[in-house]
Coordinates of C-alpha atoms in Angstrom, one line a residue:
Chain O
X16 CA -0.1 0.4 0.0
X17 CA 2.3 2.5 1.4
X18 CA 4.4 3.0 -1.8
X19 CA 0.7 4.2 -3.9
X20 CA 1.2 7.7 -1.5
X21 CA 3.7 8.4 -4.3
X22 CA 2.1 5.8 -7.6
X23 CA -1.2 7.6 -7.5
X24 CA -0.8 11.6 -7.5
X25 CA 1.9 9.8 -10.1
X26 CA -1.1 8.8 -12.2
X27 CA -2.6 11.5 -12.0
X28 CA -0.4 13.8 -13.6
X29 CA 0.0 11.6 -16.4
X30 CA -4.1 12.0 -16.7
X31 CA -3.7 15.7 -16.7
X32 CA -0.9 16.5 -18.1
X33 CA -3.1 14.6 -21.7
X34 CA -6.5 17.0 -21.0
X35 CA -4.9 19.0 -22.8
X36 CA -3.8 17.5 -25.9
X37 CA -7.3 15.5 -25.7
X38 CA -8.6 19.1 -25.0
X39 CA -10.5 18.7 -22.3
X40 CA -9.3 21.6 -20.0
X41 CA -12.0 22.3 -18.3
X42 CA -11.3 18.7 -16.5
X43 CA -7.9 20.0 -14.9
X44 CA -9.0 20.7 -12.0
X45 CA -11.2 17.7 -10.8
X46 CA -9.1 15.1 -11.8
X47 CA -6.3 17.1 -10.0
X48 CA -8.0 17.7 -7.1
X49 CA -8.7 14.1 -7.0
X50 CA -4.7 14.1 -7.3
X51 CA -4.2 15.9 -4.7
X52 CA -6.5 14.2 -2.1
X53 CA -6.4 10.1 -2.9
X54 CA -3.2 10.3 -1.0
X55 CA -4.9 10.9 1.9
X56 CA -6.6 7.4 1.9
X57 CA -3.9 5.4 1.7
X58 CA -2.5 7.7 4.2
X59 CA -5.1 6.9 6.4
X60 CA -6.1 3.3 5.2
X61 CA -2.6 2.1 5.7
X62 CA -1.1 3.2 8.7
X63 CA 2.2 2.5 9.8
X64 CA 4.7 -0.1 8.3
X65 CA 7.8 -0.4 5.8
X66 CA 7.8 -3.2 2.3
X67 CA 10.0 -3.3 -0.6
X68 CA 8.3 -2.4 -3.8
X69 CA 7.2 -4.9 -5.7
X70 CA 7.4 -8.3 -3.8
X71 CA 11.1 -8.2 -4.1
X72 CA 14.5 -9.6 -0.8
X73 CA 15.0 -6.1 1.6
X74 CA 18.6 -6.6 -0.5
X75 CA 17.5 -6.7 -4.3
X76 CA 14.3 -4.1 -4.5
X77 CA 13.8 -0.4 -2.9
X78 CA 12.6 0.0 1.2
X79 CA 9.5 2.2 1.4
X80 CA 8.0 2.8 5.4
X81 CA 5.5 5.5 6.9
X82 CA 7.8 5.6 10.6
X83 CA 8.0 7.1 13.4
X84 CA 9.4 9.9 11.6
X85 CA 7.8 10.3 8.3
X86 CA 4.5 10.1 9.7
X87 CA 4.8 13.8 11.4
X88 CA 6.6 14.7 8.2
X89 CA 3.8 12.9 5.3
X90 CA 0.7 14.3 8.0
X91 CA 2.4 17.8 7.6
X92 CA 2.8 17.4 3.8
X93 CA -0.4 15.8 3.3
X94 CA -2.0 19.2 4.8
X95 CA -0.2 21.1 3.5
X96 CA -1.3 19.9 -0.6
X97 CA -4.2 19.6 0.9
X98 CA -4.9 24.2 1.0
X99 CA -2.4 25.1 -1.6
X100 CA -4.6 22.6 -3.7
X101 CA -7.6 24.3 -3.1
X102 CA -6.0 27.7 -3.4
X103 CA -3.6 26.9 -6.3
X104 CA -7.3 25.7 -8.2
X105 CA -8.8 29.2 -7.7
X106 CA -4.8 31.0 -8.5
X107 CA -4.5 28.9 -11.6
X108 CA -8.1 29.2 -13.1
X109 CA -8.4 27.6 -16.8
X110 CA -4.5 26.1 -16.6
X111 CA -3.7 23.0 -16.9
X112 CA 0.2 22.4 -16.5
X113 CA 1.5 24.4 -13.1
X114 CA -1.4 21.5 -12.2
X115 CA -0.1 18.9 -13.7
X116 CA 3.6 20.5 -12.0
X117 CA 2.0 20.4 -8.9
X118 CA 1.0 17.3 -8.8
X119 CA 4.4 15.8 -9.2
X120 CA 5.4 18.3 -6.2
X121 CA 3.3 16.1 -4.8
X122 CA 4.6 13.0 -5.5
X123 CA 8.2 13.7 -5.2
X124 CA 7.3 15.3 -1.5
X125 CA 5.2 12.0 -1.0
X126 CA 8.0 10.3 -2.8
X127 CA 11.4 11.0 -0.5
X128 CA 9.1 11.3 2.5
X129 CA 8.9 7.2 2.1
X130 CA 11.9 6.4 0.7
X131 CA 14.6 4.6 2.7
X132 CA 16.8 4.1 -0.4
X133 CA 19.5 6.8 -0.5
X134 CA 19.1 6.8 -4.6
X135 CA 15.1 6.6 -4.2
X136 CA 15.7 9.7 -2.3
X137 CA 17.5 11.4 -4.8
X138 CA 14.8 11.4 -7.6
X139 CA 12.6 12.0 -5.4
X140 CA 13.7 14.6 -4.5
X141 CA 14.8 15.8 -7.8
X142 CA 11.2 15.4 -8.7
X143 CA 10.6 18.3 -6.6
X144 CA 13.5 20.3 -7.1
X145 CA 12.9 19.7 -11.3
X146 CA 8.4 21.1 -10.6
X147 CA 9.4 23.3 -8.4
X148 CA 11.6 25.0 -11.0
X149 CA 9.0 25.4 -13.9
X150 CA 6.6 27.0 -10.8
X151 CA 8.8 29.5 -9.9
X152 CA 9.4 30.7 -13.8
X153 CA 6.0 30.1 -14.8
X154 CA 4.7 34.1 -14.3
X155 CA 7.4 34.6 -16.6
X156 CA 8.4 38.0 -15.4
X157 CA 11.8 38.8 -15.4
X158 CA 12.4 38.5 -11.8
X159 CA 11.3 35.1 -12.0
X160 CA 13.5 34.0 -14.6
X161 CA 16.0 35.4 -12.2
X162 CA 14.9 33.6 -9.7
X163 CA 14.4 29.8 -10.9
X164 CA 17.8 30.1 -12.7
X165 CA 19.3 31.0 -9.9
X166 CA 17.6 28.2 -7.7
X167 CA 17.8 25.0 -10.7
X168 CA 21.9 26.1 -11.0
X169 CA 22.4 25.8 -6.9
X170 CA 20.0 23.6 -7.1
X171 CA 21.6 21.4 -9.4
X172 CA 25.3 21.3 -8.5
X173 CA 24.3 20.3 -5.0
X174 CA 22.7 17.2 -6.4
X175 CA 25.3 16.6 -8.5
X176 CA 27.7 16.6 -5.3
X177 CA 24.6 14.7 -2.8
X178 CA 24.9 11.9 -6.3
X179 CA 28.4 11.6 -6.0
X180 CA 28.1 11.1 -2.3
X181 CA 25.8 8.4 -2.7
X182 CA 27.7 6.9 -5.3
X183 CA 30.7 6.4 -2.6
X184 CA 28.5 5.5 0.1
X185 CA 27.4 2.8 -2.3
X186 CA 31.2 2.0 -3.2
X187 CA 31.9 1.2 -0.1
X188 CA 29.0 -0.6 1.2
X189 CA 27.5 -1.8 -1.5
X190 CA 24.3 -1.4 -0.8
X191 CA 22.2 1.4 -1.0
X192 CA 19.4 1.1 1.1
X193 CA 20.4 2.2 4.8
X194 CA 19.4 0.0 7.3
X195 CA 21.4 -2.9 4.7
X196 CA 24.7 0.1 4.8
X197 CA 23.7 0.9 8.3
X198 CA 25.1 -2.8 9.2
X199 CA 28.4 -3.2 7.3
X200 CA 29.0 0.6 8.0
X201 CA 32.6 1.2 9.4
X202 CA 34.1 4.4 9.8
X203 CA 36.9 5.0 7.8
X204 CA 37.9 8.5 6.0
X205 CA 36.0 7.9 2.5
X206 CA 32.2 7.3 4.4
X207 CA 33.0 10.5 6.2
X208 CA 33.4 12.3 3.5
X209 CA 30.8 11.1 1.7
X210 CA 28.2 12.2 4.6
X211 CA 30.6 15.4 4.4
X212 CA 29.5 16.5 0.5
X213 CA 25.8 15.1 1.2
X214 CA 25.2 17.3 4.2
X215 CA 26.7 20.8 2.1
X216 CA 24.3 19.6 -0.4
X217 CA 21.4 19.2 1.5
X218 CA 21.9 22.6 3.5
X219 CA 22.3 24.4 0.2
X220 CA 18.5 22.4 -0.1
X221 CA 17.5 22.8 3.4
X222 CA 18.6 26.5 2.9
X223 CA 20.9 27.4 5.1
X224 CA 22.6 30.8 6.2
X225 CA 25.5 30.9 3.5
X226 CA 24.0 29.2 0.9
X227 CA 20.7 29.9 1.7
X228 CA 20.3 33.0 -0.8
X229 CA 18.0 31.7 -4.0
X230 CA 15.6 30.7 -1.1
X231 CA 14.7 34.0 -1.3
X232 CA 14.3 35.4 -4.5
X233 CA 12.9 32.3 -5.4
X234 CA 9.9 32.4 -2.3
X235 CA 9.4 36.4 -2.9
X236 CA 9.4 35.4 -6.8
X237 CA 7.1 32.7 -7.2
X238 CA 3.1 32.1 -7.4
X239 CA 1.6 31.8 -4.1
X240 CA 0.6 29.0 -4.2
X241 CA 4.0 27.1 -5.2
X242 CA 5.5 29.3 -1.8
X243 CA 2.7 28.2 0.4
X244 CA 4.4 24.3 -0.6
X245 CA 8.5 25.8 0.0
X246 CA 7.8 25.3 4.1
X247 CA 7.0 21.5 3.6
X248 CA 9.1 21.1 -0.1
X249 CA 12.3 22.5 2.4
X250 CA 11.9 19.3 5.0
X251 CA 12.7 17.2 2.3
X252 CA 16.3 17.8 2.1
X253 CA 16.2 17.9 6.3
X254 CA 14.4 14.8 6.2
X255 CA 17.9 13.1 4.0
X256 CA 20.4 14.6 6.8
X257 CA 17.9 12.7 9.5
X258 CA 18.2 9.2 7.6
X259 CA 21.7 9.9 7.1
X260 CA 22.2 11.0 11.2
X261 CA 20.4 8.1 11.9
X262 CA 21.7 5.2 10.2
X263 CA 25.3 6.2 9.8
X264 CA 27.6 7.3 12.0
X265 CA 28.3 10.9 12.3
X266 CA 32.1 11.6 14.1
X267 CA 31.0 14.7 17.2
X268 CA 33.4 16.7 15.8
X269 CA 30.7 17.0 12.9
X270 CA 27.7 17.6 14.7
X271 CA 29.4 19.7 16.8
X272 CA 29.8 21.7 13.3
X273 CA 26.8 21.3 12.0
X274 CA 25.2 22.4 15.6
X275 CA 26.9 25.7 15.2
X276 CA 26.1 26.0 11.7
X277 CA 23.0 25.4 12.7
X278 CA 23.1 28.5 15.1
X279 CA 24.4 30.9 12.6
X280 CA 21.7 29.9 10.3
X281 CA 19.4 30.7 13.2
X282 CA 20.8 34.4 13.9
X283 CA 21.7 35.7 10.7
X284 CA 17.8 34.6 8.9
X285 CA 16.6 36.7 11.4
X286 CA 19.1 39.7 11.1
X287 CA 18.2 39.3 7.5
X288 CA 14.9 38.8 8.2
X289 CA 14.4 42.1 10.4
X290 CA 16.8 44.2 7.3
X291 CA 14.1 43.2 4.9
X292 CA 11.2 45.6 4.2
X293 CA 9.9 43.2 1.3
X294 CA 6.7 41.0 3.3
X295 CA 7.9 37.8 1.3
X296 CA 11.5 38.2 1.6
X297 CA 11.1 38.4 5.3
X298 CA 9.5 35.5 5.2
X299 CA 11.8 33.5 3.3
X300 CA 14.6 35.0 6.0
X301 CA 13.3 33.1 8.5
X302 CA 12.3 30.2 6.9
X303 CA 16.7 30.7 6.9
X304 CA 16.7 31.1 10.8
X305 CA 13.4 28.3 10.9
X306 CA 15.6 25.6 9.2
X307 CA 18.9 26.3 11.8
X308 CA 16.1 25.0 14.5
X309 CA 15.6 22.5 13.0
X310 CA 19.1 21.6 12.5
X311 CA 20.0 21.9 16.2
X312 CA 18.0 18.7 16.1
X313 CA 20.1 16.4 13.9
X314 CA 23.4 18.0 14.7
X315 CA 22.0 17.5 18.8
X316 CA 21.3 13.5 17.4
X317 CA 17.9 14.5 18.5
X318 CA 15.6 12.9 15.6
X319 CA 12.1 14.2 17.1
X320 CA 13.3 18.0 17.7
X321 CA 14.0 18.2 14.4
X322 CA 10.5 16.8 12.9
X323 CA 8.4 18.1 15.3
X324 CA 10.1 21.3 15.2
X325 CA 9.6 20.8 11.0
X326 CA 6.1 19.7 11.1
X327 CA 5.5 23.2 13.5
X328 CA 7.1 24.7 10.9
X329 CA 6.1 23.8 7.4
X330 CA 2.4 24.6 8.7
X331 CA 3.0 28.2 10.3
X332 CA 5.4 29.3 7.1
X333 CA 2.8 27.5 4.7
X334 CA 0.1 29.6 6.1
X335 CA 1.9 33.0 6.5
X336 CA 2.8 33.0 3.2
X337 CA -1.2 32.4 2.2
X338 CA -2.2 34.8 3.8
X339 CA 0.6 37.3 3.1
X340 CA 1.1 36.1 -0.2
X341 CA -3.4 37.0 -1.3
X342 CA -2.5 40.1 0.5
X343 CA -0.1 41.0 -2.3
X344 CA -1.5 40.0 -4.9
X345 CA -4.7 41.7 -4.1
X346 CA -2.7 44.3 -4.0
X347 CA 0.1 44.5 -6.7
X348 CA 3.2 44.7 -4.2
X349 CA 5.6 42.6 -2.2
X350 CA 6.3 46.5 0.4
X351 CA 5.3 46.0 3.0
X352 CA 4.5 49.5 3.9
X353 CA 2.1 49.1 0.7
X354 CA 0.5 46.3 2.7
X355 CA -2.2 45.5 4.7
X356 CA -5.0 43.6 6.9
X357 CA -7.1 46.0 7.8
X358 CA -10.3 45.4 7.4
X359 CA -10.2 42.1 7.2
X360 CA -10.8 40.2 10.2
X361 CA -9.9 36.5 9.2
X362 CA -6.0 37.2 7.5
X363 CA -5.7 39.7 10.6
X364 CA -6.8 37.1 13.0
X365 CA -3.8 34.8 11.8
X366 CA -0.8 35.8 10.2
X367 CA -1.3 37.7 13.5
X368 CA -1.8 34.1 15.3
X369 CA 0.6 32.1 13.6
X370 CA 3.3 35.3 14.1
X371 CA 3.6 34.2 17.8
X372 CA 3.8 30.3 16.8
X373 CA 6.3 31.2 14.6
X374 CA 8.1 31.7 17.9
X375 CA 7.4 29.5 19.2
X376 CA 4.5 30.3 22.1
X377 CA 3.2 27.9 24.0
X378 CA -0.4 26.8 22.9
X379 CA 0.8 26.5 19.5
X380 CA 2.4 23.1 17.9
X381 CA 5.2 24.6 17.8
X382 CA 5.9 24.7 21.6
X383 CA 6.4 21.3 21.3
X384 CA 8.6 21.0 19.0
X385 CA 10.6 24.1 20.7
X386 CA 10.2 22.1 24.0
X387 CA 11.9 18.9 22.6
X388 CA 15.2 21.0 20.9
X389 CA 15.6 22.3 23.8
X390 CA 16.0 19.0 25.2
X391 CA 18.7 18.0 23.2
X392 CA 20.3 20.7 23.5
X393 CA 23.6 20.2 26.1
X394 CA 24.8 23.9 25.9
X395 CA 23.6 27.6 24.3
X396 CA 19.9 26.9 25.3
X397 CA 19.7 30.7 25.5
X398 CA 21.2 31.4 22.7
X399 CA 18.3 30.0 21.2
X400 CA 15.8 31.6 23.5
X401 CA 17.4 34.8 22.1
X402 CA 16.9 33.8 18.1
X403 CA 13.3 33.0 19.4
X404 CA 13.2 36.6 20.4
X405 CA 14.2 37.8 16.9
X406 CA 12.0 36.3 15.2
X407 CA 9.1 37.7 17.5
X408 CA 10.7 41.1 16.5
X409 CA 10.8 40.2 13.0
X410 CA 7.5 39.6 13.0
X411 CA 6.2 42.6 15.7
X412 CA 7.9 44.5 12.2
X413 CA 5.8 41.9 9.5
X414 CA 2.7 43.1 12.5
X415 CA 3.1 46.7 13.2
X416 CA 3.8 47.6 9.3
X417 CA -0.2 44.7 7.9
X418 CA -1.8 47.0 11.0
X419 CA -1.3 50.2 8.9
X420 CA -1.9 51.9 5.7
X421 CA -5.4 51.0 4.4
X422 CA -6.1 46.8 3.3
X423 CA -7.6 46.0 0.0
X424 CA -10.4 42.9 -1.2
X425 CA -9.2 39.9 -0.8
X426 CA -10.7 37.3 -2.3
X427 CA -13.7 34.9 0.0
X428 CA -11.9 31.3 -1.0
X429 CA -8.6 32.3 0.2
X430 CA -10.1 34.8 3.8
X431 CA -11.2 30.8 4.1
X432 CA -8.6 28.9 3.8
X433 CA -5.8 31.4 5.0
X434 CA -7.4 30.3 8.4
X435 CA -7.1 26.9 8.3
X436 CA -3.6 26.6 8.8
X437 CA -4.0 28.8 12.2
X438 CA -6.7 26.2 13.7
X439 CA -4.5 23.4 12.5
X440 CA -1.5 25.0 13.9
X441 CA -4.1 25.6 17.1
X442 CA -5.2 22.1 17.1
X443 CA -2.3 20.1 16.5
X444 CA -0.6 22.6 20.0
X445 CA -3.5 21.7 22.1
X446 CA -3.9 18.4 21.1
X447 CA 0.1 17.5 21.2
X448 CA 1.1 19.8 23.9
X449 CA -1.0 20.7 26.4
X450 CA 1.6 22.7 28.7
X451 CA 1.1 26.7 29.3
X452 CA 4.1 28.3 29.6
X453 CA 4.2 32.1 31.1
X454 CA 7.2 32.6 30.3
X455 CA 6.4 32.8 26.7
X456 CA 4.4 35.9 27.2
X457 CA 8.2 37.6 28.7
X458 CA 9.2 36.4 25.0
X459 CA 7.1 37.6 23.3
X460 CA 7.3 41.4 25.4
X461 CA 10.8 41.1 24.2
X462 CA 10.1 40.6 20.7
X463 CA 8.0 43.8 20.6
X464 CA 10.2 45.5 22.7
X465 CA 13.1 44.9 20.5
X466 CA 11.4 45.8 17.2
X467 CA 10.4 48.8 19.5
X468 CA 14.4 49.8 19.8
X469 CA 15.7 48.8 16.2
X470 CA 13.2 51.3 14.5
X471 CA 13.3 54.2 17.3
X472 CA 17.0 52.9 16.3
X473 CA 15.8 53.2 12.4
X474 CA 17.9 50.2 11.7
X475 CA 14.6 48.4 10.8
X476 CA 13.8 51.2 8.1
X477 CA 16.8 51.2 6.1
X478 CA 17.0 48.1 4.0
X479 CA 19.0 46.3 2.1
X480 CA 19.6 46.1 -1.6
X481 CA 21.6 45.6 -4.1
X482 CA 21.7 43.5 -7.2
X483 CA 24.1 41.7 -8.9
X484 CA 23.7 40.7 -12.2
X485 CA 22.4 36.7 -12.0
X486 CA 25.0 35.1 -14.0
X487 CA 28.5 36.6 -11.4
X488 CA 25.7 35.8 -8.8
X489 CA 25.0 32.6 -9.4
X490 CA 28.9 32.4 -9.6
X491 CA 29.6 33.6 -6.7
X492 CA 26.8 31.3 -4.4
X493 CA 29.0 27.9 -6.1
X494 CA 32.1 29.2 -5.4
X495 CA 30.5 29.9 -2.0
X496 CA 28.8 26.0 -2.1
X497 CA 32.6 25.1 -2.8
X498 CA 34.4 26.9 -0.1
X499 CA 31.7 25.5 2.6
X500 CA 32.2 22.0 1.3
X501 CA 36.0 21.7 2.0
X502 CA 35.1 23.9 5.8
X503 CA 32.8 20.2 6.3
X504 CA 35.5 18.4 4.7
X505 CA 38.2 20.0 6.8
X506 CA 35.7 19.0 10.4
X507 CA 34.9 15.4 9.1
Chain Z
X14 CA 15.1 25.0 -46.6
X15 CA 16.2 22.2 -44.7
X16 CA 19.9 21.0 -46.2
X17 CA 22.3 20.1 -49.2
X18 CA 20.0 17.2 -51.2
X19 CA 22.6 13.9 -50.3
X20 CA 22.1 14.6 -46.3
X21 CA 18.0 14.4 -47.3
X22 CA 18.4 11.7 -48.8
X23 CA 20.6 9.8 -46.5
X24 CA 18.9 10.6 -43.5
X25 CA 15.4 9.8 -45.6
X26 CA 17.3 6.3 -45.9
X27 CA 19.3 6.2 -41.9
X28 CA 15.8 7.3 -40.2
X29 CA 13.5 4.3 -40.7
X30 CA 16.5 1.7 -40.2
X31 CA 16.8 3.9 -36.6
X32 CA 13.2 3.5 -35.5
X33 CA 13.8 -0.5 -36.6
X34 CA 16.7 -0.5 -34.5
X35 CA 14.9 1.4 -31.2
X36 CA 11.9 -0.7 -31.3
X37 CA 14.4 -4.0 -31.8
X38 CA 16.4 -2.4 -28.0
X39 CA 12.9 -2.0 -26.9
X40 CA 11.6 -5.2 -26.9
X41 CA 13.9 -7.3 -26.3
X42 CA 15.9 -5.4 -23.9
X43 CA 14.8 -7.6 -21.0
X44 CA 17.4 -10.1 -22.3
X45 CA 20.7 -8.3 -24.0
X46 CA 21.8 -4.6 -24.0
X47 CA 19.1 -2.1 -24.2
X48 CA 16.0 -1.1 -22.2
X49 CA 13.5 2.1 -21.9
X50 CA 15.8 4.2 -22.2
X51 CA 18.5 4.0 -25.0
X52 CA 15.6 3.1 -27.1
X53 CA 13.5 5.8 -26.8
X54 CA 16.4 8.0 -27.7
X55 CA 17.2 6.0 -30.3
X56 CA 13.9 6.6 -32.4
X57 CA 13.9 10.5 -31.1
X58 CA 16.7 10.8 -32.9
X59 CA 15.6 9.3 -36.2
X60 CA 12.8 12.2 -35.7
X61 CA 15.1 14.6 -34.8
X62 CA 17.8 14.1 -37.5
X63 CA 15.0 13.7 -40.0
X64 CA 14.0 17.5 -38.4
X65 CA 17.4 18.8 -38.7
X66 CA 17.8 17.7 -42.4
X67 CA 14.2 18.8 -43.7
X68 CA 14.1 21.8 -41.0
X69 CA 11.6 21.7 -38.3
X70 CA 8.7 22.7 -39.9
X71 CA 8.3 19.1 -42.5
X72 CA 8.3 17.4 -39.3
X73 CA 6.0 18.9 -37.6
X74 CA 4.0 18.5 -40.2
X75 CA 4.3 14.6 -40.3
X76 CA 4.4 14.8 -36.3
X77 CA 2.1 17.3 -35.0
X78 CA 2.9 18.7 -31.5
X79 CA 0.0 17.6 -30.2
X80 CA -0.2 14.3 -31.2
X81 CA 3.4 13.8 -29.8
X82 CA 2.1 14.6 -25.7
X83 CA -0.7 12.9 -26.4
X84 CA 1.6 10.1 -26.7
X85 CA 3.9 11.6 -24.1
X86 CA 1.1 11.2 -21.7
X87 CA -0.2 8.6 -22.4
X88 CA 2.8 6.2 -21.9
X89 CA 3.5 7.5 -18.6
X90 CA -0.2 7.2 -18.0
X91 CA 0.9 4.3 -19.3
X92 CA 3.4 3.3 -16.9
X93 CA 1.8 4.3 -14.1
X94 CA -1.3 1.9 -14.6
X95 CA 1.5 -1.2 -15.4
X96 CA 2.6 -0.7 -12.1
X97 CA -0.9 -0.2 -10.1
X98 CA -2.1 -2.9 -12.4
X99 CA 0.6 -6.1 -9.4
X100 CA -1.3 -4.6 -7.0
X101 CA -3.9 -6.7 -7.8
X102 CA -1.8 -9.6 -8.4
X103 CA 0.0 -8.8 -4.6
X104 CA 2.4 -6.0 -5.0
X105 CA 3.2 -2.2 -6.7
X106 CA 5.1 -3.3 -9.8
X107 CA 4.9 -6.5 -9.7
X108 CA 6.2 -8.8 -12.8
X109 CA 2.4 -11.2 -13.2
X110 CA 3.4 -11.8 -16.6
X111 CA 6.3 -13.7 -16.4
X112 CA 4.8 -16.9 -16.5
X113 CA 2.9 -15.7 -20.2
X114 CA 5.4 -14.1 -21.6
X115 CA 9.4 -14.1 -21.6
X116 CA 10.4 -11.5 -19.5
X117 CA 6.9 -10.7 -18.1
X118 CA 6.1 -7.0 -17.6
X119 CA 9.6 -6.4 -18.5
X120 CA 8.5 -5.5 -21.9
X121 CA 5.9 -3.9 -21.6
X122 CA 7.3 -1.5 -19.5
X123 CA 9.9 -1.4 -22.0
X124 CA 8.3 -0.6 -24.4
X125 CA 6.3 1.7 -22.9
X126 CA 9.3 4.2 -21.2
X127 CA 10.6 4.0 -25.0
X128 CA 7.8 5.4 -26.5
X129 CA 7.7 8.0 -23.7
X130 CA 11.2 9.6 -23.5
X131 CA 11.0 9.0 -27.7
X132 CA 7.5 11.9 -27.5
X133 CA 9.8 13.6 -24.3
X134 CA 12.9 14.3 -26.7
X135 CA 11.5 15.5 -29.8
X136 CA 8.2 17.5 -27.7
X137 CA 12.2 19.0 -26.3
X138 CA 13.2 19.7 -29.9
X139 CA 9.9 21.3 -31.2
X140 CA 10.4 23.2 -28.3
X141 CA 14.3 24.4 -28.7
X142 CA 13.2 24.5 -33.0
X143 CA 11.4 27.7 -31.8
X144 CA 14.3 29.7 -31.3
X145 CA 16.0 28.4 -34.6
X146 CA 15.6 30.9 -37.3
X147 CA 16.8 29.4 -39.9
X148 CA 13.9 27.3 -42.4

């Protein structure tokens, strides 16, 4: 049953693609919605377990599984994709190609989250990436094309290095299946190098700090339904890191290096978010910072923390992009001072609630993630609290600007959908966490105070803007990737 | 319009043989070197050769864009349906035709992949030929 999670959306993707030459465009949305929702049935009926595709043995076949960790990723994916699917039916009305590409993203995400085999994982990660490139470029503006090109080049460079690392591991162990690999793997220089290369590639795809530069561009230029999914697409590389770290031996200093990178990413992301004047870029830089939190879970050998945190983050970020994206689509501008949620209670409530949630405030599910992350951390707990204050300051900035000015009319479906992530984040928080921490009020207060001080000093309004030609931009980032790779190879 | 008579004549003569070779690779690939992807590329090459010799417009007349994308979609759907059909016999992607056919489901898979790859390559060249000013 488990492979059907990926197979059914794929067959619906092909069926939807057929409608274009058959001149049956009007059926596209029904096929698309069926393909989007049908994996729910497989997920709910199938339960947990592991399976080898085609009834082969583990040594000869491809293993897929729904496990303790992956079920959270799959649940987040299904929830977020359902919202994005309903949104895109209205957004891409009368088109066919975006529906096909979105179903391919659906396939890729589910296929990556069920895979227990490195090469299979790589293939599905590529399915997600390639469909995302074309959807980022879909608006056709020069900004979108540039962002898609940059994302394509950087993502492809890291993909090739990743598949090289998979090849190295295959050479040393003779398997691609992670369980079998973990049975025979021994500590050696080649394995350590392969792990370092694979991690560097996945860090780029997850948007961790020095390698993040494609993420704000892609997230600000892509159409709104695609950006809603950005919260979950960055979880695919995270799941890969989780697989690598649970099945393969990571050295102590490598884990320490990952934790340090995570902290740097947390603060760099928050710092950049505070400086932005573009609402979507602010959210994108917040993703850079939030992925740092999840990476702490990997670095400290605490997968459950990483899983809970990224589960919470994907839904929260999806909801924020939905609300802010709808506002900016309606206004036709992404500048913070042009946007406002005045006169729109649903969007205002969801933006405020999700802003609190992203800071890890306690009735929401992200508080659980944060608590789990903190549990595994032996040093630098105060840094996590500090980054939380920074995140809340950045979102105080978002809310400050959105609560001023004149509101715009947002379509009814978009408004109704914007409240769903808020309810989900609240509901899962109450169901899973059930604790209320009064200390969070202090964090929120500190966040607002920080923003007020920064605003008084005039730092947050200046903005930073310099634009390189896209070719040079890609070259610089590729060089940065190479340097980072050397650094991680040095640490091992 | 297109290249010289020699090139045109040669490609017209070579193309049918390429199609035969592609079909052979797809149908017999389960037991010999070959397989769906290689067969598909060779099938596509026969059309691409004609496209370079006669110009894309001529070839598009014989293989219209709509028909090629129809073939692509159908072969993709065929592959997933074949994989899903294994479910009725026990497992996803199960080789349920093994007792009845040499190679079992591998043969229809190779044919499906060959058609899919060939259609995809031809479509790619159609799209690229929009930037070619010749012809």
